[in-house]
Amino acid sequence: MDPVIVVGAGPVGLSLALALARRGVPSILLDETPGTEDTRPARTAVLRQDTAGFVGRLGCGGVLESAGAHWSGWRTVRRRRLLEHVVFEPGAAASPLHLPQHALTRALRAALTREELARIVTGGRLAELEQDEHGVSAHTRGPNGTWWRGSYLVGCDGPRSTVRKLLDIRFPGRTAVERHAVAALRAELPWPGEALLHRSPSRHGGEVCARPLPDGVWRLDWLLPPGRELVTPDALVARIRDTLAGWAVDALPDPGDGTGTGRPGRGAGRPVPPYELLDTGVHTVHHRLARRWRQGRAFLAGDAAHLVGALGTQGLDEGLRDAENLAWKLALAWHQGAPEALLDSYQSERRGAVAARLRAADRALPLLRERGAARWRTALPGAVRGRTAMLTDGYLGRGPLGAPPVYARSPLAPPAGQTAGAPVGTLPGAPVADVPVTAADGSVTRLRDRLGQGLLVLLVAPGTGVWDRRHWRSAGLMPQLTGAAEALPMDAEVLVAESYPGAAAHTVLLVRPDGHLVTALPGVRPAELHACAEAVRGGAYGR
C-alpha cells in the first residue's frame, strides 16, 4: 500500500509522520522549506499534560526537559493586588510546559530522520492534488518537483494551507481577535519560575503576561489595544523598561537603600533592572475554523484546519491533538482497512472540540476585556473573581477555555444503554487519569506511557502490588481478561492498576490509543468488551 503523504514540516506535520511511523505506517513528508528552522526565542509554545505526553512518547522527551520549563506557579495580579496564586508541586504533571518552538521542531525533525519508514523531501511546493478511489496524487514544483503517490494525504501546512485551497474548503472566522507585542529577554524577575498575568499594570490599563523559560529567559506579551497600532522598536523597548521598572518597584527593595542595580526608567525616573533583549515580534490572534476537515482521502490538521489562541489558549496544543487523533485511525485503515465511519470520526471529534473552544473564547472575550468589565460586574456577583478564574483556566489548560476535549458524542462511542457501565471518575470520551499500572512483563509504569499502539484494557485490582510477578498473569481474573483482550478486533494490551479514581475493585476500563475512555465495565464481560472495541474501529455495533 502507498505511504501517507504529509504536507508541511511544522510540529504538527512532524508529529503526525512520527506517530504513523511508530505504528508501522510509511510516510512522505513534503517540506517546501530547505529543512532548517530559524532560532526565534520569542516564538514559544505552551504544552499541557496530554500534548507534552504525546510528544514525549514520540521520542522527544529529552528536549522537553532540556529546552522546556515547567511553571512552579501562576499569579494573576490586577494593578498591585494579587487576585490568584496557583502553586504547582515540583514535577507536577498539571504544570504547563513552556519551550521555544524551534527547539521542539528540531527535536521532532531529528527523531523523524531516524525512522526508516519516514522520508522528508525538502524544497518542493505543492501545486496540484488529485484523488481517486485508491489514493492521492500530489505534484510538487521546485528542485525536487515530481508527482507523489499516497494512500492518504494530510495538510499540515499552516494558516495559508495550499492543501485547503486545492480542496476548495472555506476557512471562515474572525481576523485580528487580539494583537500582542512580544519580547524574549533574559532578566531576574521577582517570582522565579512562576508565570504572571498582570492586568492594568498602570493607570493606562492594559495587560502583560510573563512566562519563564530555562536559563533565566522570559517571554513577555503585551495585549495591544484594538486597531492597527504600529509597534516600533522604540515603543517596544519603552514597554519593556516601564514593565520591568514597575515590577521592581512593586516587588523589590527600594533602590534608595543601596540595593538597586537598575538604570533610570524612561520618563518616570524609576530604576530598570538589567536585562538582555533576545528577540521581539508582534503576534496576531485569528479565530478561524475550516468547514470540512476531510474530503475523500485528504485531511486537514493544525493551523490548516483551525486558528485559535485568544485568552491563553494554545493553537499548537490543538494541532498536536489533531495529529494524535488522526494517526491511530489512519494506521488502522492502512493496516487492516476500516469503515468510513472511523475516518469520518476525525472531523466529528476534532472539529467539534475546536469549535467548542472557539465558542467559549468568543463568548468570554467581551466580558473579560476592560470594555466589558462594567457589564460583567453588573450582571454577576463576585465578578472580578469570576473573570480572574476564567482567565487563569485559559492559561493553565483548565475549564472550557483550556481543558483537554471530551468526545462525549463521538460516533465511535458505544450507544447509551448497550453496555452495563460501571461508575468511574472519568466520563466516557474524556482523557483517562494517569495512574500507575503494571504491564504484562511485570514492570510498573504510568497508564499514559502505554498509549499509542492499540487499545488498553485496564483491570482495577487492589492488592496487585503484592502479587508474585512470575505468576500475576494467571491470578484472579487475569486469564479470563487476557483471553477477552486477545479476541478483540484491534490490538490490545492488558494492564492492572491498584486503583483508579471512582472505580470499584474488578472494574475494567477500555481506553482508546489516544488516551480517551471508551467505557468502564463492572467485571470481565468479553461480549461487551468486544462490541465496544468494534465500535471504536467504526463498526456497526448498535447502529
PDB file of C-alpha atoms in Angstrom, residues 302-532:
ATOM      1  CA  GLY A 302      -3.250  22.018  12.805  1.00  0.00           C
ATOM      2  CA  ASP A 303      -3.366  25.627  11.617  1.00  0.00           C
ATOM      3  CA  ALA A 304      -4.570  24.453   8.203  1.00  0.00           C
ATOM      4  CA  ALA A 305      -7.819  23.400   9.911  1.00  0.00           C
ATOM      5  CA  HIS A 306      -8.177  25.933  12.731  1.00  0.00           C
ATOM      6  CA  LEU A 307      -6.760  29.083  14.271  1.00  0.00           C
ATOM      7  CA  VAL A 308      -7.378  29.614  17.980  1.00  0.00           C
ATOM      8  CA  GLY A 309      -5.310  31.453  20.559  1.00  0.00           C
ATOM      9  CA  ALA A 310      -7.092  34.196  22.476  1.00  0.00           C
ATOM     10  CA  LEU A 311      -7.262  34.238  26.287  1.00  0.00           C
ATOM     11  CA  GLY A 312      -4.287  31.959  26.833  1.00  0.00           C
ATOM     12  CA  THR A 313      -5.395  29.031  24.679  1.00  0.00           C
ATOM     13  CA  GLN A 314      -2.699  27.451  22.537  1.00  0.00           C
ATOM     14  CA  GLY A 315      -3.241  26.564  18.890  1.00  0.00           C
ATOM     15  CA  LEU A 316      -0.295  24.156  18.904  1.00  0.00           C
ATOM     16  CA  ASP A 317      -1.934  22.132  21.670  1.00  0.00           C
ATOM     17  CA  GLU A 318      -4.958  21.613  19.449  1.00  0.00           C
ATOM     18  CA  GLY A 319      -2.775  20.788  16.446  1.00  0.00           C
ATOM     19  CA  LEU A 320      -0.937  18.074  18.362  1.00  0.00           C
ATOM     20  CA  ARG A 321      -4.293  16.645  19.471  1.00  0.00           C
ATOM     21  CA  ASP A 322      -5.287  16.559  15.794  1.00  0.00           C
ATOM     22  CA  ALA A 323      -2.143  14.547  14.990  1.00  0.00           C
ATOM     23  CA  GLU A 324      -2.666  12.064  17.826  1.00  0.00           C
ATOM     24  CA  ASN A 325      -6.341  11.586  16.986  1.00  0.00           C
ATOM     25  CA  LEU A 326      -5.755  11.064  13.261  1.00  0.00           C
ATOM     26  CA  ALA A 327      -2.608   8.930  13.468  1.00  0.00           C
ATOM     27  CA  TRP A 328      -4.146   5.844  15.048  1.00  0.00           C
ATOM     28  CA  LYS A 329      -7.165   5.994  12.753  1.00  0.00           C
ATOM     29  CA  LEU A 330      -5.053   6.249   9.599  1.00  0.00           C
ATOM     30  CA  ALA A 331      -2.823   3.437  10.886  1.00  0.00           C
ATOM     31  CA  LEU A 332      -5.803   1.163  11.457  1.00  0.00           C
ATOM     32  CA  ALA A 333      -7.173   1.956   7.999  1.00  0.00           C
ATOM     33  CA  TRP A 334      -3.738   1.467   6.391  1.00  0.00           C
ATOM     34  CA  HIS A 335      -3.039  -1.921   8.033  1.00  0.00           C
ATOM     35  CA  GLN A 336      -6.475  -3.502   8.262  1.00  0.00           C
ATOM     36  CA  GLY A 337      -8.856  -1.394   6.271  1.00  0.00           C
ATOM     37  CA  ALA A 338     -11.579   0.316   8.265  1.00  0.00           C
ATOM     38  CA  PRO A 339     -15.163   1.522   7.858  1.00  0.00           C
ATOM     39  CA  GLU A 340     -15.580   5.074   6.598  1.00  0.00           C
ATOM     40  CA  ALA A 341     -17.080   5.908   9.990  1.00  0.00           C
ATOM     41  CA  LEU A 342     -13.643   5.609  11.581  1.00  0.00           C
ATOM     42  CA  LEU A 343     -12.046   8.202   9.295  1.00  0.00           C
ATOM     43  CA  ASP A 344     -15.139  10.422   9.423  1.00  0.00           C
ATOM     44  CA  SER A 345     -14.870  10.455  13.212  1.00  0.00           C
ATOM     45  CA  TYR A 346     -11.680  12.549  12.978  1.00  0.00           C
ATOM     46  CA  GLN A 347     -13.635  15.545  11.706  1.00  0.00           C
ATOM     47  CA  SER A 348     -16.557  14.902  14.048  1.00  0.00           C
ATOM     48  CA  GLU A 349     -14.381  14.707  17.170  1.00  0.00           C
ATOM     49  CA  ARG A 350     -11.667  17.224  16.497  1.00  0.00           C
ATOM     50  CA  ARG A 351     -13.652  19.871  14.646  1.00  0.00           C
ATOM     51  CA  GLY A 352     -16.353  19.653  17.313  1.00  0.00           C
ATOM     52  CA  ALA A 353     -13.783  20.106  20.090  1.00  0.00           C
ATOM     53  CA  VAL A 354     -12.096  23.113  18.476  1.00  0.00           C
ATOM     54  CA  ALA A 355     -15.451  24.686  17.612  1.00  0.00           C
ATOM     55  CA  ALA A 356     -16.446  24.438  21.281  1.00  0.00           C
ATOM     56  CA  ARG A 357     -13.160  26.074  22.284  1.00  0.00           C
ATOM     57  CA  LEU A 358     -13.723  28.930  19.815  1.00  0.00           C
ATOM     58  CA  ARG A 359     -17.299  29.456  21.018  1.00  0.00           C
ATOM     59  CA  ALA A 360     -16.140  29.622  24.636  1.00  0.00           C
ATOM     60  CA  ALA A 361     -13.422  32.156  23.801  1.00  0.00           C
ATOM     61  CA  ASP A 362     -15.715  34.311  21.684  1.00  0.00           C
ATOM     62  CA  ARG A 363     -18.338  34.399  24.461  1.00  0.00           C
ATOM     63  CA  ALA A 364     -15.761  35.256  27.111  1.00  0.00           C
ATOM     64  CA  LEU A 365     -13.809  37.930  25.224  1.00  0.00           C
ATOM     65  CA  PRO A 366     -16.318  40.806  25.605  1.00  0.00           C
ATOM     66  CA  LEU A 367     -16.666  40.056  29.320  1.00  0.00           C
ATOM     67  CA  LEU A 368     -13.015  39.536  30.160  1.00  0.00           C
ATOM     68  CA  ARG A 369     -11.577  42.587  28.451  1.00  0.00           C
ATOM     69  CA  GLU A 370     -11.876  46.000  30.021  1.00  0.00           C
ATOM     70  CA  ARG A 371     -14.544  47.188  27.614  1.00  0.00           C
ATOM     71  CA  GLY A 372     -16.914  44.576  29.074  1.00  0.00           C
ATOM     72  CA  ALA A 373     -15.961  44.935  32.729  1.00  0.00           C
ATOM     73  CA  ALA A 374     -18.873  47.163  33.749  1.00  0.00           C
ATOM     74  CA  ARG A 375     -21.433  44.846  32.159  1.00  0.00           C
ATOM     75  CA  TRP A 376     -19.813  41.828  33.865  1.00  0.00           C
ATOM     76  CA  ARG A 377     -19.857  43.497  37.302  1.00  0.00           C
ATOM     77  CA  THR A 378     -23.486  44.463  36.832  1.00  0.00           C
ATOM     78  CA  ALA A 379     -24.555  41.010  35.686  1.00  0.00           C
ATOM     79  CA  LEU A 380     -22.787  38.792  38.186  1.00  0.00           C
ATOM     80  CA  PRO A 381     -21.871  38.999  41.866  1.00  0.00           C
ATOM     81  CA  GLY A 382     -18.227  38.310  42.590  1.00  0.00           C
ATOM     82  CA  ALA A 383     -17.456  39.331  39.015  1.00  0.00           C
ATOM     83  CA  VAL A 384     -13.758  40.073  39.487  1.00  0.00           C
ATOM     84  CA  ARG A 385     -13.176  36.593  40.901  1.00  0.00           C
ATOM     85  CA  GLY A 386     -15.133  35.019  38.066  1.00  0.00           C
ATOM     86  CA  ARG A 387     -13.187  36.869  35.390  1.00  0.00           C
ATOM     87  CA  THR A 388      -9.893  36.013  37.052  1.00  0.00           C
ATOM     88  CA  ALA A 389     -10.730  32.329  37.330  1.00  0.00           C
ATOM     89  CA  MET A 390     -11.747  32.139  33.676  1.00  0.00           C
ATOM     90  CA  LEU A 391      -8.516  33.787  32.527  1.00  0.00           C
ATOM     91  CA  THR A 392      -6.446  31.552  34.775  1.00  0.00           C
ATOM     92  CA  ASP A 393      -8.192  28.473  33.393  1.00  0.00           C
ATOM     93  CA  GLY A 394      -7.341  29.532  29.845  1.00  0.00           C
ATOM     94  CA  TYR A 395      -3.648  29.919  30.604  1.00  0.00           C
ATOM     95  CA  LEU A 396      -3.357  26.788  32.763  1.00  0.00           C
ATOM     96  CA  GLY A 397      -5.348  24.443  30.498  1.00  0.00           C
ATOM     97  CA  ARG A 398      -8.497  24.126  32.573  1.00  0.00           C
ATOM     98  CA  GLY A 399     -12.198  24.748  32.029  1.00  0.00           C
ATOM     99  CA  PRO A 400     -13.891  25.492  28.689  1.00  0.00           C
ATOM    100  CA  LEU A 401     -11.032  27.700  27.529  1.00  0.00           C
ATOM    101  CA  GLY A 402      -8.207  25.243  28.086  1.00  0.00           C
ATOM    102  CA  ALA A 403      -9.105  21.734  29.263  1.00  0.00           C
ATOM    103  CA  PRO A 404      -8.478  18.721  27.006  1.00  0.00           C
ATOM    104  CA  PRO A 405     -11.542  17.806  24.948  1.00  0.00           C
ATOM    105  CA  VAL A 406     -14.180  15.254  25.914  1.00  0.00           C
ATOM    106  CA  TYR A 407     -15.560  13.302  22.947  1.00  0.00           C
ATOM    107  CA  ALA A 408     -18.894  12.657  24.640  1.00  0.00           C
ATOM    108  CA  ARG A 409     -20.808  12.461  21.341  1.00  0.00           C
ATOM    109  CA  SER A 410     -18.210  10.607  19.352  1.00  0.00           C
ATOM    110  CA  PRO A 411     -19.537   8.365  16.582  1.00  0.00           C
ATOM    111  CA  LEU A 412     -17.093   5.754  17.928  1.00  0.00           C
ATOM    112  CA  ALA A 413     -18.757   5.614  21.355  1.00  0.00           C
ATOM    113  CA  PRO A 414     -20.894   2.610  22.294  1.00  0.00           C
ATOM    114  CA  PRO A 415     -24.574   3.624  22.203  1.00  0.00           C
ATOM    115  CA  ALA A 416     -26.031   4.522  25.579  1.00  0.00           C
ATOM    116  CA  GLY A 417     -27.733   1.646  27.318  1.00  0.00           C
ATOM    117  CA  GLN A 418     -25.990  -1.040  25.273  1.00  0.00           C
ATOM    118  CA  THR A 419     -23.390  -1.800  27.954  1.00  0.00           C
ATOM    119  CA  ALA A 420     -23.584  -2.290  31.720  1.00  0.00           C
ATOM    120  CA  GLY A 421     -21.415   0.704  32.511  1.00  0.00           C
ATOM    121  CA  ALA A 422     -19.567   0.894  35.812  1.00  0.00           C
ATOM    122  CA  PRO A 423     -19.105   4.204  37.649  1.00  0.00           C
ATOM    123  CA  VAL A 424     -15.612   5.749  37.440  1.00  0.00           C
ATOM    124  CA  GLY A 425     -14.262   9.249  37.923  1.00  0.00           C
ATOM    125  CA  THR A 426     -13.762   9.767  34.175  1.00  0.00           C
ATOM    126  CA  LEU A 427     -16.579  10.495  31.757  1.00  0.00           C
ATOM    127  CA  PRO A 428     -16.755   8.342  28.616  1.00  0.00           C
ATOM    128  CA  GLY A 429     -14.855  10.215  25.916  1.00  0.00           C
ATOM    129  CA  ALA A 430     -12.654  12.094  28.408  1.00  0.00           C
ATOM    130  CA  PRO A 431      -8.890  11.606  28.850  1.00  0.00           C
ATOM    131  CA  VAL A 432      -8.093   8.907  31.401  1.00  0.00           C
ATOM    132  CA  ALA A 433      -6.314   9.605  34.670  1.00  0.00           C
ATOM    133  CA  ASP A 434      -2.595   8.861  34.583  1.00  0.00           C
ATOM    134  CA  VAL A 435      -2.478   6.203  37.317  1.00  0.00           C
ATOM    135  CA  PRO A 436       0.418   3.752  37.963  1.00  0.00           C
ATOM    136  CA  VAL A 437      -0.123   0.422  36.178  1.00  0.00           C
ATOM    137  CA  THR A 438       1.545  -2.980  35.956  1.00  0.00           C
ATOM    138  CA  ALA A 439       2.328  -4.198  32.432  1.00  0.00           C
ATOM    139  CA  ALA A 440       2.493  -7.772  31.155  1.00  0.00           C
ATOM    140  CA  ASP A 441       6.226  -8.037  31.815  1.00  0.00           C
ATOM    141  CA  GLY A 442       5.690  -7.099  35.458  1.00  0.00           C
ATOM    142  CA  SER A 443       7.090  -3.590  35.105  1.00  0.00           C
ATOM    143  CA  VAL A 444       5.327  -0.666  36.782  1.00  0.00           C
ATOM    144  CA  THR A 445       4.758   2.423  34.656  1.00  0.00           C
ATOM    145  CA  ARG A 446       2.215   5.180  34.099  1.00  0.00           C
ATOM    146  CA  LEU A 447      -1.004   4.490  32.220  1.00  0.00           C
ATOM    147  CA  ARG A 448      -0.484   7.238  29.641  1.00  0.00           C
ATOM    148  CA  ASP A 449       3.035   5.981  28.897  1.00  0.00           C
ATOM    149  CA  ARG A 450       1.420   2.873  27.347  1.00  0.00           C
ATOM    150  CA  LEU A 451      -0.717   4.829  24.873  1.00  0.00           C
ATOM    151  CA  GLY A 452      -0.239   4.775  21.139  1.00  0.00           C
ATOM    152  CA  GLN A 453      -0.134   1.255  19.740  1.00  0.00           C
ATOM    153  CA  GLY A 454      -3.643  -0.082  20.322  1.00  0.00           C
ATOM    154  CA  LEU A 455      -6.397  -0.329  22.887  1.00  0.00           C
ATOM    155  CA  LEU A 456      -5.598  -0.510  26.572  1.00  0.00           C
ATOM    156  CA  VAL A 457      -7.652  -2.859  28.764  1.00  0.00           C
ATOM    157  CA  LEU A 458      -7.205  -1.838  32.391  1.00  0.00           C
ATOM    158  CA  LEU A 459      -8.284  -4.016  35.330  1.00  0.00           C
ATOM    159  CA  VAL A 460      -8.666  -2.307  38.702  1.00  0.00           C
ATOM    160  CA  ALA A 461      -7.410  -4.913  41.195  1.00  0.00           C
ATOM    161  CA  PRO A 462      -6.443  -3.675  44.678  1.00  0.00           C
ATOM    162  CA  GLY A 463      -3.574  -5.620  46.212  1.00  0.00           C
ATOM    163  CA  THR A 464      -1.722  -6.341  42.958  1.00  0.00           C
ATOM    164  CA  GLY A 465       1.366  -4.741  44.442  1.00  0.00           C
ATOM    165  CA  VAL A 466       1.980  -7.889  46.489  1.00  0.00           C
ATOM    166  CA  TRP A 467       1.403 -10.325  43.607  1.00  0.00           C
ATOM    167  CA  ASP A 468       4.282 -12.552  42.605  1.00  0.00           C
ATOM    168  CA  ARG A 469       5.340 -11.072  39.259  1.00  0.00           C
ATOM    169  CA  ARG A 470       6.171 -14.513  37.915  1.00  0.00           C
ATOM    170  CA  HIS A 471       2.571 -15.654  38.226  1.00  0.00           C
ATOM    171  CA  TRP A 472       0.477 -12.496  38.133  1.00  0.00           C
ATOM    172  CA  ARG A 473      -0.959 -13.197  34.658  1.00  0.00           C
ATOM    173  CA  SER A 474      -2.504 -16.409  35.981  1.00  0.00           C
ATOM    174  CA  ALA A 475      -4.004 -14.795  39.085  1.00  0.00           C
ATOM    175  CA  GLY A 476      -7.644 -13.900  39.689  1.00  0.00           C
ATOM    176  CA  LEU A 477      -9.499 -12.544  36.681  1.00  0.00           C
ATOM    177  CA  MET A 478      -6.369 -12.181  34.564  1.00  0.00           C
ATOM    178  CA  PRO A 479      -6.699 -15.366  32.456  1.00  0.00           C
ATOM    179  CA  GLN A 480     -10.273 -14.509  31.501  1.00  0.00           C
ATOM    180  CA  LEU A 481      -9.397 -10.872  30.786  1.00  0.00           C
ATOM    181  CA  THR A 482      -6.335 -11.819  28.732  1.00  0.00           C
ATOM    182  CA  GLY A 483      -8.412 -14.161  26.609  1.00  0.00           C
ATOM    183  CA  ALA A 484     -11.051 -11.491  26.053  1.00  0.00           C
ATOM    184  CA  ALA A 485      -8.402  -8.955  25.025  1.00  0.00           C
ATOM    185  CA  GLU A 486      -6.801 -11.357  22.546  1.00  0.00           C
ATOM    186  CA  ALA A 487     -10.185 -11.827  20.836  1.00  0.00           C
ATOM    187  CA  LEU A 488     -10.747  -8.090  20.252  1.00  0.00           C
ATOM    188  CA  PRO A 489     -10.838  -6.777  16.665  1.00  0.00           C
ATOM    189  CA  MET A 490      -7.968  -4.392  17.456  1.00  0.00           C
ATOM    190  CA  ASP A 491      -4.591  -4.910  19.091  1.00  0.00           C
ATOM    191  CA  ALA A 492      -4.944  -4.523  22.845  1.00  0.00           C
ATOM    192  CA  GLU A 493      -2.668  -4.530  25.882  1.00  0.00           C
ATOM    193  CA  VAL A 494      -3.840  -5.691  29.306  1.00  0.00           C
ATOM    194  CA  LEU A 495      -2.768  -3.596  32.299  1.00  0.00           C
ATOM    195  CA  VAL A 496      -3.552  -3.764  36.002  1.00  0.00           C
ATOM    196  CA  ALA A 497      -3.926  -0.870  38.451  1.00  0.00           C
ATOM    197  CA  GLU A 498      -4.173  -0.887  42.234  1.00  0.00           C
ATOM    198  CA  SER A 499      -6.841   1.800  41.974  1.00  0.00           C
ATOM    199  CA  TYR A 500      -8.497   4.248  39.621  1.00  0.00           C
ATOM    200  CA  PRO A 501     -10.436   7.382  40.671  1.00  0.00           C
ATOM    201  CA  GLY A 502     -14.036   6.480  41.413  1.00  0.00           C
ATOM    202  CA  ALA A 503     -13.705   2.837  40.332  1.00  0.00           C
ATOM    203  CA  ALA A 504     -14.592  -0.221  42.396  1.00  0.00           C
ATOM    204  CA  ALA A 505     -12.494  -3.376  42.507  1.00  0.00           C
ATOM    205  CA  HIS A 506     -12.658  -5.537  39.345  1.00  0.00           C
ATOM    206  CA  THR A 507     -13.774  -2.631  37.146  1.00  0.00           C
ATOM    207  CA  VAL A 508     -12.452  -2.965  33.589  1.00  0.00           C
ATOM    208  CA  LEU A 509     -11.697   0.190  31.594  1.00  0.00           C
ATOM    209  CA  LEU A 510     -11.314   0.241  27.804  1.00  0.00           C
ATOM    210  CA  VAL A 511      -9.043   3.068  26.622  1.00  0.00           C
ATOM    211  CA  ARG A 512      -8.509   4.329  23.066  1.00  0.00           C
ATOM    212  CA  PRO A 513      -4.996   4.702  21.577  1.00  0.00           C
ATOM    213  CA  ASP A 514      -5.192   8.475  22.140  1.00  0.00           C
ATOM    214  CA  GLY A 515      -5.999   8.097  25.834  1.00  0.00           C
ATOM    215  CA  HIS A 516      -9.756   8.741  25.829  1.00  0.00           C
ATOM    216  CA  LEU A 517     -12.019   6.431  27.800  1.00  0.00           C
ATOM    217  CA  VAL A 518     -14.359   4.234  25.748  1.00  0.00           C
ATOM    218  CA  THR A 519     -16.257   2.620  28.610  1.00  0.00           C
ATOM    219  CA  ALA A 520     -15.926   1.080  32.059  1.00  0.00           C
ATOM    220  CA  LEU A 521     -17.454  -2.340  32.744  1.00  0.00           C
ATOM    221  CA  PRO A 522     -18.285  -3.999  36.091  1.00  0.00           C
ATOM    222  CA  GLY A 523     -16.007  -7.007  35.702  1.00  0.00           C
ATOM    223  CA  VAL A 524     -14.801  -9.029  32.744  1.00  0.00           C
ATOM    224  CA  ARG A 525     -17.548  -9.117  30.106  1.00  0.00           C
ATOM    225  CA  PRO A 526     -15.999 -10.488  26.889  1.00  0.00           C
ATOM    226  CA  ALA A 527     -19.026  -9.897  24.650  1.00  0.00           C
ATOM    227  CA  GLU A 528     -19.499  -6.285  25.735  1.00  0.00           C
ATOM    228  CA  LEU A 529     -15.758  -5.625  25.582  1.00  0.00           C
ATOM    229  CA  HIS A 530     -15.663  -6.970  22.021  1.00  0.00           C
ATOM    230  CA  ALA A 531     -18.683  -4.903  20.986  1.00  0.00           C
ATOM    231  CA  CYS A 532     -17.147  -1.712  22.409  1.00  0.00           C
TER     232      CYS A 532
END
